[in-house]
XYZ file of C-alpha atoms in Angstrom:
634
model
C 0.000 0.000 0.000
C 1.200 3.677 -1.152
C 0.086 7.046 -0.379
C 0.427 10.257 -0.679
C 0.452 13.729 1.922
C -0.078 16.956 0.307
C -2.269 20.266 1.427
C -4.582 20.873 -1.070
C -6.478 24.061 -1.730
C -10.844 24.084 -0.164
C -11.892 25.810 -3.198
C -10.200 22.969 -5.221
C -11.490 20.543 -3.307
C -15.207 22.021 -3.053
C -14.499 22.175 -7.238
C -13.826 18.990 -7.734
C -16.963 17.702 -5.668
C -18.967 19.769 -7.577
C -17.536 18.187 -10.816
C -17.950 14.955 -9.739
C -14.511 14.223 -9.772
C -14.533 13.775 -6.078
C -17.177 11.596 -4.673
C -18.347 9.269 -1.843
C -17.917 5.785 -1.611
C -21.413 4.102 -1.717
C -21.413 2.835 2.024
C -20.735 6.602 3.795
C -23.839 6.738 5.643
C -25.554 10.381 4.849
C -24.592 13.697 5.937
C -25.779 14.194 9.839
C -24.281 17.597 10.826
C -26.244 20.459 12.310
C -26.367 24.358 12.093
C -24.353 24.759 14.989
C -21.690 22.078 14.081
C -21.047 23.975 10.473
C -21.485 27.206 11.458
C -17.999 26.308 13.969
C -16.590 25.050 10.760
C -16.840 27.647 9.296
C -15.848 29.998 11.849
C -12.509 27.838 12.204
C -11.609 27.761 8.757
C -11.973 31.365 8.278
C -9.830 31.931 11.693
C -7.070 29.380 9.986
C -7.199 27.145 12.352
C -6.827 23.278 11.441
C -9.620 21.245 10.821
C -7.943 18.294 10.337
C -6.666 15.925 7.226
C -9.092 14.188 4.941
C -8.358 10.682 3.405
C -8.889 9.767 -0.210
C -8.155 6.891 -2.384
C -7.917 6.973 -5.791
C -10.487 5.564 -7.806
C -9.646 2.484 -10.901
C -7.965 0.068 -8.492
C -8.647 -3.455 -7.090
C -11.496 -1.747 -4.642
C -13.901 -0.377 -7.053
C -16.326 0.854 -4.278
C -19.331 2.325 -6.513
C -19.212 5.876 -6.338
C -22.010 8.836 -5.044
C -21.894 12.461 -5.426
C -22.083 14.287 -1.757
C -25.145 15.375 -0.564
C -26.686 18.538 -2.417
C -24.144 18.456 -5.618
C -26.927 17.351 -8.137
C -29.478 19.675 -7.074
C -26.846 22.161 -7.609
C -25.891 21.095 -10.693
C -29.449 20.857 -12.091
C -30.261 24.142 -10.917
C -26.886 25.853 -12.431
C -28.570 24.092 -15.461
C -25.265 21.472 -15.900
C -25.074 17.925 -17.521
C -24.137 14.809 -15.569
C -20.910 15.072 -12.924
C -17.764 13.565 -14.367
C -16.691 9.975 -13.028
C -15.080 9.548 -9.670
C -10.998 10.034 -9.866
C -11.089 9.864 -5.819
C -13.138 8.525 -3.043
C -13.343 10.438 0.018
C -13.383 7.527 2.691
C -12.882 10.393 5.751
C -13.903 14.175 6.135
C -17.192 13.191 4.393
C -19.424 15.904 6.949
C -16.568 18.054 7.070
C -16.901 18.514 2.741
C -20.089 18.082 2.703
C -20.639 21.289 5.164
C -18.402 23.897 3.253
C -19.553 22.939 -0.309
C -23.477 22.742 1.292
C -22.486 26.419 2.629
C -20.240 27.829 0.130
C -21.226 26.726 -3.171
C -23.760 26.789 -5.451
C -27.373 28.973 -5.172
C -29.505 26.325 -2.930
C -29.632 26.163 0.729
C -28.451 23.187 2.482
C -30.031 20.902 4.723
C -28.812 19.994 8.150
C -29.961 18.400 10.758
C -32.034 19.856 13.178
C -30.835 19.688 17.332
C -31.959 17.028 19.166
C -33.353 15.861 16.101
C -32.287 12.641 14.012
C -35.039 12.933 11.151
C -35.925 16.329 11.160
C -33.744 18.377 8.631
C -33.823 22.178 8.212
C -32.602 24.575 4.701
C -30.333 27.236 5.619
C -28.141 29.951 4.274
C -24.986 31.087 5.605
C -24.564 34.622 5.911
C -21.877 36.306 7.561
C -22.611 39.464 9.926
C -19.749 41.900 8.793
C -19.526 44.591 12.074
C -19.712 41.410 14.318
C -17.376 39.650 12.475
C -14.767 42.910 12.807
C -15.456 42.774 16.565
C -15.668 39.576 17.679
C -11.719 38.667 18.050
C -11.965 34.980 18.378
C -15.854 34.010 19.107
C -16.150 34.821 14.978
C -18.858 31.629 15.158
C -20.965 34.292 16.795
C -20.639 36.045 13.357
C -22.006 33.324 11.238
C -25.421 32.864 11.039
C -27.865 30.835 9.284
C -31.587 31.499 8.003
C -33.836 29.769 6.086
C -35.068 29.557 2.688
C -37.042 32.388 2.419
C -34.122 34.234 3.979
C -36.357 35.662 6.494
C -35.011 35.092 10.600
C -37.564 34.881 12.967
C -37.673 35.190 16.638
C -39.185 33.443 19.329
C -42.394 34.437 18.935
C -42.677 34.420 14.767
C -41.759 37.907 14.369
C -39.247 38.899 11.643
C -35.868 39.896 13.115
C -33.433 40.245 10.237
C -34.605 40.351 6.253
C -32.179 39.074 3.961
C -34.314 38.437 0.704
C -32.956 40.898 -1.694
C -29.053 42.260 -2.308
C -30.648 45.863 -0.435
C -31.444 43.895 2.226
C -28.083 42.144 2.586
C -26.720 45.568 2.222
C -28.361 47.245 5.177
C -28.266 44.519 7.294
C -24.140 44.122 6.632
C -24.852 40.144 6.322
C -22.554 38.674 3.470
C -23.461 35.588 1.737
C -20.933 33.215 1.837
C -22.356 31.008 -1.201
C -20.168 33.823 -3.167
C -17.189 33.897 -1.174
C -15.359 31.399 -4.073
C -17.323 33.582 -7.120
C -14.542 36.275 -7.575
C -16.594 38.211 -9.631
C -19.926 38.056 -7.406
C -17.972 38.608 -4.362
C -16.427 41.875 -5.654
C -19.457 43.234 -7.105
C -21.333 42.552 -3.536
C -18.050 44.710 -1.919
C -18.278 47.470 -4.257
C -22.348 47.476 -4.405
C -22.129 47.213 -0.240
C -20.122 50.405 0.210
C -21.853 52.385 -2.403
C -25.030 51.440 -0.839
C -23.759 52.943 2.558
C -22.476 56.047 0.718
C -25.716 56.759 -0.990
C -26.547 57.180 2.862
C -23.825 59.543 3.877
C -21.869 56.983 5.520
C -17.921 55.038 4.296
C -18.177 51.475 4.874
C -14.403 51.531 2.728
C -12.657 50.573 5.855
C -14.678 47.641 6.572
C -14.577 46.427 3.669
C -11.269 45.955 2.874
C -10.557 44.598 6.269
C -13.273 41.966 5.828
C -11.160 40.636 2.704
C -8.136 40.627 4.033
C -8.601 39.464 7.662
C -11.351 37.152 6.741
C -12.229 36.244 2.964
C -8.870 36.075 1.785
C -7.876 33.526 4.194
C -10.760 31.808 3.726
C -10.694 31.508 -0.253
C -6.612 30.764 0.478
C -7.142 27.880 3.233
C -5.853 24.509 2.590
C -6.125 21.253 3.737
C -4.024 18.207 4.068
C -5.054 15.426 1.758
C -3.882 11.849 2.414
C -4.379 10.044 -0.873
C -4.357 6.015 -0.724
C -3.171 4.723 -4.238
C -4.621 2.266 -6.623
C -3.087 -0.998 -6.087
C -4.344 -0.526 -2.098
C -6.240 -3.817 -1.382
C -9.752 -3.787 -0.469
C -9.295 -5.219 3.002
C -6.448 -2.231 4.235
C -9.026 0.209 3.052
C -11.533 -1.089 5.018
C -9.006 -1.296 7.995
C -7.477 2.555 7.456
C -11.173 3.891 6.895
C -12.096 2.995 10.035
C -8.686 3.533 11.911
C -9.720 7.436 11.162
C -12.895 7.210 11.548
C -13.304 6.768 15.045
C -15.944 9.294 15.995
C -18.852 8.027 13.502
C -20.301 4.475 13.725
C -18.214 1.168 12.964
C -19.527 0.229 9.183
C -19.842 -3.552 9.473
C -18.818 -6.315 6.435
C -21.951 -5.872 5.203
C -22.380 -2.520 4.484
C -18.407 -2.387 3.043
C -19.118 -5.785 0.759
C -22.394 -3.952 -0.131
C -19.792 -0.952 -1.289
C -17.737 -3.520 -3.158
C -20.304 -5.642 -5.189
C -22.178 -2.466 -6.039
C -18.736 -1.508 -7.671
C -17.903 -4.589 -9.897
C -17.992 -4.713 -13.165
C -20.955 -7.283 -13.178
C -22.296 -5.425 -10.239
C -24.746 -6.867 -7.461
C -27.559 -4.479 -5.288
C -26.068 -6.587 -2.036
C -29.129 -5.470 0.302
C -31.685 -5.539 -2.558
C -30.242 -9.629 -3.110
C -30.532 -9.767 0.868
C -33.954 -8.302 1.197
C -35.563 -10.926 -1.311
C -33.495 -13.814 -0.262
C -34.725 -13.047 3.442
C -38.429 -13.171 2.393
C -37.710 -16.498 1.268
C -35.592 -18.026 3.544
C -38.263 -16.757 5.880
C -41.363 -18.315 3.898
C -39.772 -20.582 1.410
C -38.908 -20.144 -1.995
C -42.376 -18.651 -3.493
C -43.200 -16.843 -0.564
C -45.866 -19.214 -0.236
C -45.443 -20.574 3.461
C -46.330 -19.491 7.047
C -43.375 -17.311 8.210
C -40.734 -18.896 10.125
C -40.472 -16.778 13.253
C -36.831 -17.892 14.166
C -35.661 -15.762 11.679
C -37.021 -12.644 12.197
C -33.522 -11.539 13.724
C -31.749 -12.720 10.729
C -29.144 -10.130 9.752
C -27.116 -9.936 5.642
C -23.952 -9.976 7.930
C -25.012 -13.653 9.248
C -25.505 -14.351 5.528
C -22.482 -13.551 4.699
C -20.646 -15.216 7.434
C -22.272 -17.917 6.342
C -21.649 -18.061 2.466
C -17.538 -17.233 3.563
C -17.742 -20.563 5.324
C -18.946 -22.326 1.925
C -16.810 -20.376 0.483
C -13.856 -21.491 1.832
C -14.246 -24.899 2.923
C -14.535 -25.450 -0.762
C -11.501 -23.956 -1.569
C -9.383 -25.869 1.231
C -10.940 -28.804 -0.010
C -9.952 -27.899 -3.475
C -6.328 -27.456 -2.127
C -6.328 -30.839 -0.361
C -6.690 -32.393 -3.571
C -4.167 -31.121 -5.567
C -1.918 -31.761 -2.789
C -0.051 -35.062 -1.894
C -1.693 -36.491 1.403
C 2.169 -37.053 2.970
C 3.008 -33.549 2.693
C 2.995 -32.350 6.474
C 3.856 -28.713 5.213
C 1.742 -28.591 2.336
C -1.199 -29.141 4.831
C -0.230 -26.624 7.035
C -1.019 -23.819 4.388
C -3.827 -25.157 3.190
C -5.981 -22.333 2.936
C -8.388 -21.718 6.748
C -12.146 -22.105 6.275
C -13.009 -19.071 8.033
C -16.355 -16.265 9.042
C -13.772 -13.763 10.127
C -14.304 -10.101 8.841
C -11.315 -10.265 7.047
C -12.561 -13.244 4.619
C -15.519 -11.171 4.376
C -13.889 -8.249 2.645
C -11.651 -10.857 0.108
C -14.777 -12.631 -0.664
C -15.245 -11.592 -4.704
C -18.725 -11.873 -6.204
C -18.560 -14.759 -8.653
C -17.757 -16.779 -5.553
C -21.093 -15.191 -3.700
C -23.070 -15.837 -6.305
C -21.720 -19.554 -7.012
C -22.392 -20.225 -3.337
C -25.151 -18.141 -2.380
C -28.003 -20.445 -3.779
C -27.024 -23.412 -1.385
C -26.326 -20.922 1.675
C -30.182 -19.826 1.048
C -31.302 -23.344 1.081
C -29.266 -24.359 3.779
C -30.983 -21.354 6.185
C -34.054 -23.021 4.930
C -33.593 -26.378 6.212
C -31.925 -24.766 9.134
C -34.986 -23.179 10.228
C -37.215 -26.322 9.984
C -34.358 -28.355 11.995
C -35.193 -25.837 14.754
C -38.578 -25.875 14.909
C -38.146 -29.488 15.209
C -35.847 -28.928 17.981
C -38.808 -26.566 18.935
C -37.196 -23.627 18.504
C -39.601 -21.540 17.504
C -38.931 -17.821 17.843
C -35.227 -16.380 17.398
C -35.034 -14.857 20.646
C -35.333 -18.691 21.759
C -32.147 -19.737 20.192
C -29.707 -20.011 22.366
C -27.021 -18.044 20.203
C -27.773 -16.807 17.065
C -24.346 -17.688 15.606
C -25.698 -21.468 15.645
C -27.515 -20.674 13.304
C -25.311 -19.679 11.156
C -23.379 -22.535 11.478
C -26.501 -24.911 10.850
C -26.690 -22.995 7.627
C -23.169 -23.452 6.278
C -23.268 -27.422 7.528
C -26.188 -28.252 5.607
C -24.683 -26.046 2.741
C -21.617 -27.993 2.487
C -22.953 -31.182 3.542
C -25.751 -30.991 0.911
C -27.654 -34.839 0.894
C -25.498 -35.953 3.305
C -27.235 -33.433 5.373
C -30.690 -34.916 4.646
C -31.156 -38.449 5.970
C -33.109 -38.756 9.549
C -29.142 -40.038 10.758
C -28.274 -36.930 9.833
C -30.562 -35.064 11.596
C -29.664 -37.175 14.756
C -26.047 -36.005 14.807
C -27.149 -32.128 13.925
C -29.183 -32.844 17.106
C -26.706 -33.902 19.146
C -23.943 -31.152 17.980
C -26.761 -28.475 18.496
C -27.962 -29.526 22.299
C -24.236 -29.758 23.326
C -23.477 -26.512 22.294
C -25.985 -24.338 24.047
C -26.883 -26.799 27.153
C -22.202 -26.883 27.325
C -22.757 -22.625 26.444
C -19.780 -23.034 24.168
C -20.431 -20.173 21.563
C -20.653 -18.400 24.418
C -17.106 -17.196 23.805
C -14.755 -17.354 20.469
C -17.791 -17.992 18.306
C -16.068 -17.209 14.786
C -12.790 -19.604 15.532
C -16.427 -22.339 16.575
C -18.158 -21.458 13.121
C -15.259 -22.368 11.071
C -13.778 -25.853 12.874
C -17.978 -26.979 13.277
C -18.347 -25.668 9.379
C -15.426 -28.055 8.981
C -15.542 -30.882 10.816
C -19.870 -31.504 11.688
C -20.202 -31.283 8.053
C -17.898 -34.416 7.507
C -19.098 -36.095 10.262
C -22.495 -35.875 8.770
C -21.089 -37.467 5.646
C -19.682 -40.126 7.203
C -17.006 -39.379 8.292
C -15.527 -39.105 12.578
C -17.183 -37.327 15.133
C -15.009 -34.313 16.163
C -13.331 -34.299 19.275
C -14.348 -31.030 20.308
C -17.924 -32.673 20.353
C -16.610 -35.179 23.041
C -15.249 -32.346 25.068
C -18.709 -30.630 25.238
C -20.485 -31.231 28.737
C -23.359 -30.394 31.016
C -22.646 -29.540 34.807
C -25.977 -30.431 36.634
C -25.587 -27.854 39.684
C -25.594 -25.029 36.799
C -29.349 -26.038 37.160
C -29.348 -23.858 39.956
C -27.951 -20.817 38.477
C -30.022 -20.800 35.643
C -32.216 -17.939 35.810
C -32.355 -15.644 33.539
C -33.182 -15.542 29.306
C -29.770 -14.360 28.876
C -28.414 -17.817 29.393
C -28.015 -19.879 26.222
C -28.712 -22.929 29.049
C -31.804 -21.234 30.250
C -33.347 -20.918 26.072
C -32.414 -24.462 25.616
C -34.508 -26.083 28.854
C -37.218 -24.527 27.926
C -37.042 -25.678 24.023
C -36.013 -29.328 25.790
C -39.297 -29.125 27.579
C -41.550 -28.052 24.515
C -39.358 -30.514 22.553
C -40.693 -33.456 25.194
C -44.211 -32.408 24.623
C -44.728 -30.100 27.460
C -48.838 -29.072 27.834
C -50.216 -26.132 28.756
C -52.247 -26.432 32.160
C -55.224 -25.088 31.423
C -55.471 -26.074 27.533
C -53.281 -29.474 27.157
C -52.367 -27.777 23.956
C -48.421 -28.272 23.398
C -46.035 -25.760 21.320
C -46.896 -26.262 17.552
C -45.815 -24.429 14.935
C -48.899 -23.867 13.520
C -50.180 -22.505 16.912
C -47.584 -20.900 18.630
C -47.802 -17.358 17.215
C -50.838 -16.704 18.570
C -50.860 -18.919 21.988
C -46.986 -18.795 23.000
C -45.656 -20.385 25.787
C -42.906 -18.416 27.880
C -41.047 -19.915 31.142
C -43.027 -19.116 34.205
C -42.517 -20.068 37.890
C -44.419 -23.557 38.978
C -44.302 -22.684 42.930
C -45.313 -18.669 42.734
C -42.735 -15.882 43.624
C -44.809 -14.455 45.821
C -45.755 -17.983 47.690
C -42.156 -18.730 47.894
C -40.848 -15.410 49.585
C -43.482 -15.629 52.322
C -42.386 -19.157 53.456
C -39.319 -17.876 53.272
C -37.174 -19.414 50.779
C -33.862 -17.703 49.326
C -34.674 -16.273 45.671
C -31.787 -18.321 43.755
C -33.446 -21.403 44.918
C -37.224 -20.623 43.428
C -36.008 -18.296 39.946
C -34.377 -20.976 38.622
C -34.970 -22.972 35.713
C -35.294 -26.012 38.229
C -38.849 -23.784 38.913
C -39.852 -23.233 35.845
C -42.152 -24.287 32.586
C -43.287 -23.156 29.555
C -46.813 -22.372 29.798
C -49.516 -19.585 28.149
C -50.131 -16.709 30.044
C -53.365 -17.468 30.884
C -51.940 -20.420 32.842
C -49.301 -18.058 34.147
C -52.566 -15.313 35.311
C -54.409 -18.322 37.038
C -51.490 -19.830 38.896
C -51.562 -16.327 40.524
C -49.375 -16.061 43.958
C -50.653 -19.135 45.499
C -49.966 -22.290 47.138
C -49.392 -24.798 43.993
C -52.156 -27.160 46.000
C -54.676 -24.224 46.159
C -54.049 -23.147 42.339
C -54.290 -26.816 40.962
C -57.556 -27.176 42.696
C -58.618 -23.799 41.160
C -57.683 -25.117 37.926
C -59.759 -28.682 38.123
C -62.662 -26.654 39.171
C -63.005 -23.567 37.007
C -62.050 -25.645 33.935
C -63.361 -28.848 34.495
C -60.005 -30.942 34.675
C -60.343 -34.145 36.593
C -56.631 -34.787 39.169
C -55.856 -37.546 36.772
C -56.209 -35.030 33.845
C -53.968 -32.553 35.450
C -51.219 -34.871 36.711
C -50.689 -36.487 33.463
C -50.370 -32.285 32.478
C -47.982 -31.870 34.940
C -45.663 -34.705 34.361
C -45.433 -33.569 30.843
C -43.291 -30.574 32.209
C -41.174 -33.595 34.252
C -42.824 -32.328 37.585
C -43.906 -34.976 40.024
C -47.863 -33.622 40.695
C -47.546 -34.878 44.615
C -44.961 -32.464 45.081
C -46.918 -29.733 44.225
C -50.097 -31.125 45.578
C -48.227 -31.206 49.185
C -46.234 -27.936 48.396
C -42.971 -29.762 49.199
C -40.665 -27.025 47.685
C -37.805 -29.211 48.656
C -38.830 -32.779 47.076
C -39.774 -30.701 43.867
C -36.460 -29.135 43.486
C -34.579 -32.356 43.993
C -36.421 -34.385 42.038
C -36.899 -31.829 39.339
C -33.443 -31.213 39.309
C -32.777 -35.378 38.516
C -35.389 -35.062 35.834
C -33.920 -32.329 34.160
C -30.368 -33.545 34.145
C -32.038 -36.545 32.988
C -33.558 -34.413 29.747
C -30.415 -32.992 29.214
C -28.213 -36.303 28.772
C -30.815 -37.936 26.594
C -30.501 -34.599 24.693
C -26.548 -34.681 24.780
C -26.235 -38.059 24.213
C -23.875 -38.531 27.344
C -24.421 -38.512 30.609
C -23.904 -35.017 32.644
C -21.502 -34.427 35.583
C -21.335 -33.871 38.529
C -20.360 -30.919 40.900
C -17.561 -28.344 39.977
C -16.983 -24.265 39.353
C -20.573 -23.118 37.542
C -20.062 -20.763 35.147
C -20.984 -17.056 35.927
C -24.381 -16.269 35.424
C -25.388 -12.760 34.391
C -27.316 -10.170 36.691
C -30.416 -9.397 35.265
C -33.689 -9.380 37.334
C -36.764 -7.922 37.296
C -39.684 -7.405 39.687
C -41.820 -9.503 38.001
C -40.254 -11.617 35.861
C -42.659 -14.167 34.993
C -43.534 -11.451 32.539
C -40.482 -9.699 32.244
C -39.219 -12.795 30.629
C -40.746 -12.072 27.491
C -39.139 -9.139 26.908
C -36.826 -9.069 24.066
């Protein structure tokens, strides 16, 4: 990578915008400033004061980032009555708001919009005038000097009335206000200087003086200011671009591989709308291929980054596979460059767009069948999934498995792999380095091939039962999908969680002995909010259970909806609770023989059996005064 430092003239710069020759990469969010942040601009350029450097790259290299003018250039040009801008010859990756400000304020005949305070949709026109006698005396508060009006160039007070009229040259005149759209318009400018003192000596009064001390201690500088220009070259490679943009851009919000592939494909010679393609392939990874189905509620939180991190994995397995081949089996160091299958941003940014496209298909399909494994798995909603980078992974494994993926022994082993990692919380931590070895290694398993040892390394710690209390906990999401998975019924319905159902009837963990009920007798609050207490039920169940004793609520349950004991015991063991238990309100017996029962689910889930006592992991704070309901917030 090469580059370039040299100060560069603002009225060559602000020229070249307007040309077109200087433009925006496609992925620069929009222009945000307000009147307050440009008027200071302004006020510091004029004073000389730095402003800092601006980054560039030139356009016609290896990152072809598809080009946009800045804000307010075409109207300008359409107004002024020019043709199309000339193509990009540089990208301005940082001092987009900074640009965008001066030419808005300097250039051109129409007002510019800015932002309005405390405001981040509501946008406002102004001009930018600059009040001469102020200016003179205000030493180094010049910002005080600068002022900005609207459209109709009429500024208002408080309470609506007119204060200062600047609609017509007389009335820039008498009120002293320059316009600094003409500050760069030699000819404009002068005529306004000689028309401005004339004006004032039509009235018996010199404003000479003034005059020529406004253009030398202020306008001269101004049209004179430069500023320094760091200019990336052509052969710069798409992924240090990406890393230097947003080394100086530290004060706006981190672009993420999305938005900067978006930049790239848009930019190709064969060029791909990256969110337009993501839009449509959501809709039907959401409700199949002709948008035909029910919508599949686990992905509502699907993002075009998981897509991508997804298709990189297909990506590259493929071509490490390719590489095995052509290498010779024996050859220890010839394996150890094969090429790393890999969701890391990096392999994001080098991924080029035939590969997308020649991979894309199969990633789309594998979401697909990733989102009808889950709602096997009865995962149902994507806040229940107990990371969302699993599903990811799901994706690429049944993308690079492809029919090996299919058969019900398949399914088995995506079972297994998918309890042990959330009941074990492993992509709980280093979940890109987990993507890549389970893109790797699950998907030959599922075609045949060993189990991987980090599956045999995955456990389950049975006393983390009693630390399980909150929805952040990947453990937590997983119980309750176990328990819907088991066929779990609702207490007052005996509906379980189906698919076709759940939407409008869902089930969300609730306590079994109440809060309240459990406080009173005196029992410590880790014991009765954790998952050893809880079940999926309807919130109707939830609202009749109330705060009572569970032997007074299930014999307000067989009575106001007709269930018989034997009715609501065979409910009850559906959720693995033991109904005499709860008929007897022995807290204590529940919780230990809940807690067998559930360690029970979770090794017939696992495939192994759990362990035994040791260091629980740490469990984050989050409680709630009521959060049998709180729960169910996202």
């Amino acid at each position: 990578m090469t580059f370039e430092t040299n100060p560069r003239f603002l009225r060559d710069l602000l020229d070249q915008a307007h040309q077109g020759r200087l433009q925006l990469p496609d992925f620069q969010r929009s222009y945000v400033w307000g009147d307050d942040d440009v008027r200071s601009l302004i006020a510091s350029i004029a004073r000389g004061y730095p402003v800092g450097a601006l980054l560039t790259l030139r356009a016609g290299g290896e990152v072809n980032f598809k080009p946009r003018l800045l804000e307010g250039v075409e109207a300008a040009r359409q107004a002024a009555g020019q043709g199309p801008a000339a193509a990009a010859e540089e990208l301005l990756l940082d001092g987009q708001q900074r640009i965008t400000s001066l030419y808005g304020a300097l250039i051109g005949a129409l007002p510019m919009r800015v932002r309005k305070p405390q405001s981040e949709r509501i946008h406002l026109e102004r001009y930018y005038y600059l009040d001469v006698p102020r200016a003179m005396e205000s030493g180094e508060d010049l910002e005080s000097a600068i002022i900005g009006v609207p459209r109709d160039r009429l500024l208002r007070g408080r309470f609506g009335g007119i204060e200062r009229d600047l609609s017509s040259r007389e009335r820039e005149f008498e009120e002293e206000c320059l316009p600094l759209k003409i500050v760069f318009d030699q000819g404009t400018l002068m005529e306004w200087l000689w028309k401005y003192q004339q004006f004032w000596t039509d009235r018996g009064e010199d404003r000479g003086q003034r005059a020529n001390r406004l253009m030398t201690q202020l306008i001269q500088p101004l049209q004179s200011y430069q500023m320094p220009v760091i200019r990336l070259s052509r052969d710069t490679s798409r992924e240090a671009v990406c890393l230097v943009f947003e080394k100086v851009n530290v004060g706006g919000k981190k672009l993420d591989a999305f938005e900067l592939v978006t930049a790239i494909f848009a930019g190709s010679e064969d060029p791909l709308d990256l969110r337009r393609d993501w839009e449509a392939r959501h809709a039907r990874i959401a409700r199949g291929p002709h948008l035909a189905g029910q919508e599949n509620r686990v992905f509502d939180d699907l993002r075009g980054l998981d897509f991508l991190q997804a298709v990189s994995l297909s990506i590259t397995h493929a071509r490490r596979r390719a590489e095995e081949a052509r290498i010779a089996s024996d050859d220890p160091d010839a394996r150890a460059r094969l090429p790393q299958v890999s969701a890391r941003r990096d392999a994001l940014l080098a991924m080029r767009l035939a590969d997308f496209r020649a991979h894309a298909g199969a990633v789309e399909d594998g979401f697909r069948e990733a989102g009808k494994f889950l709602n096997s798995q009865r995962i149902l909603w994507s806040r229940d999934l107990p990371y969302p980078a699993q599903l990811v992974a799901l994706a690429a494994i049944i993308a690079i498995a492809g029919k090996a993926a299919q058969s019900a022994a398949a399914k088995e082993k995506l079972a297994l792999w998918f309890w042990r990692t959330s009941l074990a919380e492993d992509y709980g931590t280093s979940p890109e380095f987990k993507l890549a070895r389970d893109a790797e290694e699950v998907a030959r398993w599922l075609a045949g091939g060993p189990e991987p040892e980090r599956m045999r390394l995955l456990t389950f710690n049975r006393d983390r039962l009693h630390t399980l209390r909150v929805r952040l906990s990947a453990a937590y999401r997983a119980f309750s999908a176990l328990l819907m998975r088991e066929g779990c019924r609702d207490f007052i319905t005996g509906q379980t969680a189906e698919i076709s159902t759940f939407g409008n009837d869902p089930m969300d963990l609730h306590h079994i002995f109440p809060r309240a009920w459990c406080a009173k007798k005196g029992f410590r609050r880790e014991e009765y909010d954790s998952i050893l207490n809880k079940t999926p039920l309807t919130a109707a169940s939830n609202r009749a259970i109330g705060g009572a004793a569970p032997s007074e609520y299930l014999a307000r349950l067989e009575r106001d909806h007709g269930l018989s004991p034997a009715q609501l015991d065979d409910i009850l063991r559906s959720h693995l609770i033991e109904p005499d238990f709860l008929r007897r309100d022995d807290f204590e017996g529940f919780i230990a023989d809940r807690e067998e029962k559930l360690a029970a689910l979770a090794a017939r889930a696992m495939g192994r059996e759990v362990v035994g006592a040791s260091q629980p992991p740490a469990e984050p704070e989050f409680e709630s005064a009521d959060d049998d309901y709180a729960e169910d917030a996202r």
